[in-house]
Amino acid sequence: MRSLKRFGAIAGACLLILAGCNGAEETSTGSDPQGDMARGAELIAAKGCGTCHEIPGIDGATGRVGPPLDHVGERMFIAGMLDNTPENMRTWLMDPQAVVPGNAMPDTGLDQEEADQVAAYLRSLR
Amino acid sequence: MTLSIAKSIMAKAISGWRQVGQRAGLAVAGLALGTHAASAQTPMYYLETFGPKGEITASLTWGLLAISVFVVVLMSVLVLVAIFRAKRLEPAELGSKLPVSHPGGGHRWIYLGLALTTAALIVMVVWTMEVLAEIDEPAVEPAFTIEVTGEQWWWEARYVDPDDPSRTFVTANELHIPVGEPVRIRLASADVIHSFWVPALAGKTDVIPGQINETWLQADRKGVYRGQCAEYCGVQHAHMAMRVFADPAEEFRSWWEHQLEPADTIPEDDELLRVGQEQFVLKCGACHAVRGTLAGGEAGPDLTHFMDRTTIAAVTLPNTPGHLSGWIADPQHQKPGNKMPNLDLSGPELNAIRHYLETLD
């Protein structure tokens, strides 16, 4: 009986540890798609993407400088250069001048996590 | 004598009520403004003020508001009492009696009403006059003057040191003032009638073409106060705002020193910045000045220390690379009708000009 209890306690502790690991993994890989998208939308507004682009779901994003971003999640290319994959979108958002030197889009100072969040929002525009 | 006693009693009664009102008002304003409150630290809220000029005006505002509310409540109660106390005519009386009669004796109410109204109006007029007299001039003579020119649709600000003309400089849309010191504002217009209004610090002063109006500001708390053109002046009137930064005196003096400096020279070997500056002088320099370069235009804001500003286009957009790019590329979409034209820029030119502007700190 006592050994059963001890087994139970150890098993419980292991489960807790596993759960903890799992939780840590979740936040680092960003498997909170809703939260990422919401944060991405905030970043898009704060960085002024809408001054140049028309972006569904972002207040005042009516820009006519760059391409409209409706259905951007379904488009084949980014900037006519890269395949539209999450990794490429991150690269493009973080340093557009490296992808197409001299193009009109500025480096808006997004870090990797932020770029992924913006990409998550853009991917949802289908 | 009786007037001043009445006024002081009223002022005391109001001060308690005012605090409650302020809290309620702030809560309502916070709810209504929501996210905007975060970006503009002090929204266009004039019931809470931060300086001697604002304080005394806000007291008057609350006082007049309290009197007005009291009068509305009193009149409503009297009307309701009259309605419910009115005698209904019996059916038998119909035809023989008028529905409204004058049994006499009502004159006393009229005299009382007239007396109360006259007394209240006299208190209000005297109080208002006193406040106007008190805010006319600051307690001490301001150490310097900012000559503010209202233009469609932005504010030019020329800081004038009365003792040393060489310490004059020009900036735009974002004023800096030292905390706790009065600053004189001399107002001129370049085109139509505008009105200079920083509600948390002072009331409005009209900005009239062909006439110099003077006012003064004092902020007793460090902070950013939003100002706004308060006289309709054309399609972009709503986008003719300003920010007033009240900084500690030391910080303010070093800001002034910094503003006097010309723009930094760009490094010889930076091709992108060289092109950026060249393109800026060529395409923007006819309207905008960057002291220390060939760009010397006076039609638009002086951009010598552009990166010191937190906003662009008279507080229309935050000063970030994203907003700035969109603004330079398509100002007519962001602020239709404004004097900045859409230029014939290529992508690389836009990129280079933006890079150059980002060095103007």
PDB file of C-alpha atoms in Angstrom, chain A residues 27-105:
ATOM      1  CA  THR A  27       5.627  29.066 -25.485  1.00  0.00           C
ATOM      2  CA  SER A  28       8.970  28.865 -27.266  1.00  0.00           C
ATOM      3  CA  THR A  29       7.543  27.402 -30.466  1.00  0.00           C
ATOM      4  CA  GLY A  30       4.640  29.828 -30.247  1.00  0.00           C
ATOM      5  CA  SER A  31       1.804  27.330 -30.327  1.00  0.00           C
ATOM      6  CA  ASP A  32      -0.612  29.968 -29.152  1.00  0.00           C
ATOM      7  CA  PRO A  33      -1.817  30.929 -32.621  1.00  0.00           C
ATOM      8  CA  GLN A  34      -4.597  33.211 -31.400  1.00  0.00           C
ATOM      9  CA  GLY A  35      -2.271  35.119 -29.068  1.00  0.00           C
ATOM     10  CA  ASP A  36       0.401  35.404 -31.753  1.00  0.00           C
ATOM     11  CA  MET A  37      -2.098  36.730 -34.248  1.00  0.00           C
ATOM     12  CA  ALA A  38      -3.475  39.277 -31.798  1.00  0.00           C
ATOM     13  CA  ARG A  39       0.027  40.431 -30.896  1.00  0.00           C
ATOM     14  CA  GLY A  40       0.891  40.519 -34.595  1.00  0.00           C
ATOM     15  CA  ALA A  41      -2.090  42.765 -35.289  1.00  0.00           C
ATOM     16  CA  GLU A  42      -0.954  45.150 -32.533  1.00  0.00           C
ATOM     17  CA  LEU A  43       2.557  45.228 -33.976  1.00  0.00           C
ATOM     18  CA  ILE A  44       1.248  45.913 -37.468  1.00  0.00           C
ATOM     19  CA  ALA A  45      -0.644  48.918 -36.123  1.00  0.00           C
ATOM     20  CA  ALA A  46       2.273  50.165 -34.010  1.00  0.00           C
ATOM     21  CA  LYS A  47       4.879  49.858 -36.749  1.00  0.00           C
ATOM     22  CA  GLY A  48       2.721  51.677 -39.257  1.00  0.00           C
ATOM     23  CA  CYS A  49       2.494  48.926 -41.882  1.00  0.00           C
ATOM     24  CA  GLY A  50      -0.936  50.306 -42.772  1.00  0.00           C
ATOM     25  CA  THR A  51       0.572  53.605 -43.892  1.00  0.00           C
ATOM     26  CA  CYS A  52       1.765  51.772 -47.018  1.00  0.00           C
ATOM     27  CA  HIS A  53      -0.400  48.646 -47.174  1.00  0.00           C
ATOM     28  CA  GLU A  54      -4.096  47.947 -47.126  1.00  0.00           C
ATOM     29  CA  ILE A  55      -4.468  45.272 -44.441  1.00  0.00           C
ATOM     30  CA  PRO A  56      -7.822  43.674 -43.591  1.00  0.00           C
ATOM     31  CA  GLY A  57      -8.673  43.867 -39.914  1.00  0.00           C
ATOM     32  CA  ILE A  58      -6.260  46.680 -39.025  1.00  0.00           C
ATOM     33  CA  ASP A  59      -7.763  50.086 -38.212  1.00  0.00           C
ATOM     34  CA  GLY A  60      -6.676  52.789 -40.636  1.00  0.00           C
ATOM     35  CA  ALA A  61      -4.542  50.407 -42.719  1.00  0.00           C
ATOM     36  CA  THR A  62      -5.527  51.911 -46.054  1.00  0.00           C
ATOM     37  CA  GLY A  63      -2.103  52.646 -47.561  1.00  0.00           C
ATOM     38  CA  ARG A  64      -1.666  52.849 -51.316  1.00  0.00           C
ATOM     39  CA  VAL A  65       2.129  52.794 -51.358  1.00  0.00           C
ATOM     40  CA  GLY A  66       2.790  49.076 -51.385  1.00  0.00           C
ATOM     41  CA  PRO A  67       0.676  46.070 -52.391  1.00  0.00           C
ATOM     42  CA  PRO A  68      -2.574  45.363 -50.520  1.00  0.00           C
ATOM     43  CA  LEU A  69      -2.175  42.432 -48.159  1.00  0.00           C
ATOM     44  CA  ASP A  70      -5.579  40.832 -48.476  1.00  0.00           C
ATOM     45  CA  HIS A  71      -5.183  37.098 -49.211  1.00  0.00           C
ATOM     46  CA  VAL A  72      -1.460  37.431 -48.487  1.00  0.00           C
ATOM     47  CA  GLY A  73      -1.633  34.069 -46.724  1.00  0.00           C
ATOM     48  CA  GLU A  74      -2.500  32.458 -50.058  1.00  0.00           C
ATOM     49  CA  ARG A  75      -0.033  34.276 -52.279  1.00  0.00           C
ATOM     50  CA  MET A  76       2.835  32.366 -53.881  1.00  0.00           C
ATOM     51  CA  PHE A  77       5.625  34.922 -53.534  1.00  0.00           C
ATOM     52  CA  ILE A  78       6.874  37.503 -51.104  1.00  0.00           C
ATOM     53  CA  ALA A  79       8.174  40.664 -52.818  1.00  0.00           C
ATOM     54  CA  GLY A  80       8.260  38.661 -56.049  1.00  0.00           C
ATOM     55  CA  MET A  81      11.411  36.975 -54.730  1.00  0.00           C
ATOM     56  CA  LEU A  82      10.749  34.427 -51.999  1.00  0.00           C
ATOM     57  CA  ASP A  83       8.385  31.491 -51.648  1.00  0.00           C
ATOM     58  CA  ASN A  84       5.653  32.440 -49.229  1.00  0.00           C
ATOM     59  CA  THR A  85       6.701  30.260 -46.297  1.00  0.00           C
ATOM     60  CA  PRO A  86       6.617  31.273 -42.598  1.00  0.00           C
ATOM     61  CA  GLU A  87      10.448  31.313 -42.472  1.00  0.00           C
ATOM     62  CA  ASN A  88      10.725  33.455 -45.591  1.00  0.00           C
ATOM     63  CA  MET A  89       8.077  35.838 -44.280  1.00  0.00           C
ATOM     64  CA  ARG A  90      10.116  36.235 -41.109  1.00  0.00           C
ATOM     65  CA  THR A  91      13.271  36.940 -43.139  1.00  0.00           C
ATOM     66  CA  TRP A  92      11.475  39.473 -45.301  1.00  0.00           C
ATOM     67  CA  LEU A  93       9.825  41.280 -42.377  1.00  0.00           C
ATOM     68  CA  MET A  94      13.043  41.493 -40.377  1.00  0.00           C
ATOM     69  CA  ASP A  95      15.267  42.777 -43.157  1.00  0.00           C
ATOM     70  CA  PRO A  96      13.485  43.632 -46.406  1.00  0.00           C
ATOM     71  CA  GLN A  97      16.569  45.463 -47.706  1.00  0.00           C
ATOM     72  CA  ALA A  98      18.583  42.223 -47.616  1.00  0.00           C
ATOM     73  CA  VAL A  99      16.009  40.461 -49.800  1.00  0.00           C
ATOM     74  CA  VAL A 100      15.461  43.226 -52.342  1.00  0.00           C
ATOM     75  CA  PRO A 101      18.172  45.881 -51.910  1.00  0.00           C
ATOM     76  CA  GLY A 102      16.920  49.431 -52.347  1.00  0.00           C
ATOM     77  CA  ASN A 103      13.241  48.543 -52.253  1.00  0.00           C
ATOM     78  CA  ALA A 104      10.813  50.956 -50.624  1.00  0.00           C
ATOM     79  CA  MET A 105      10.032  48.860 -47.540  1.00  0.00           C
TER      80      MET A 105
END
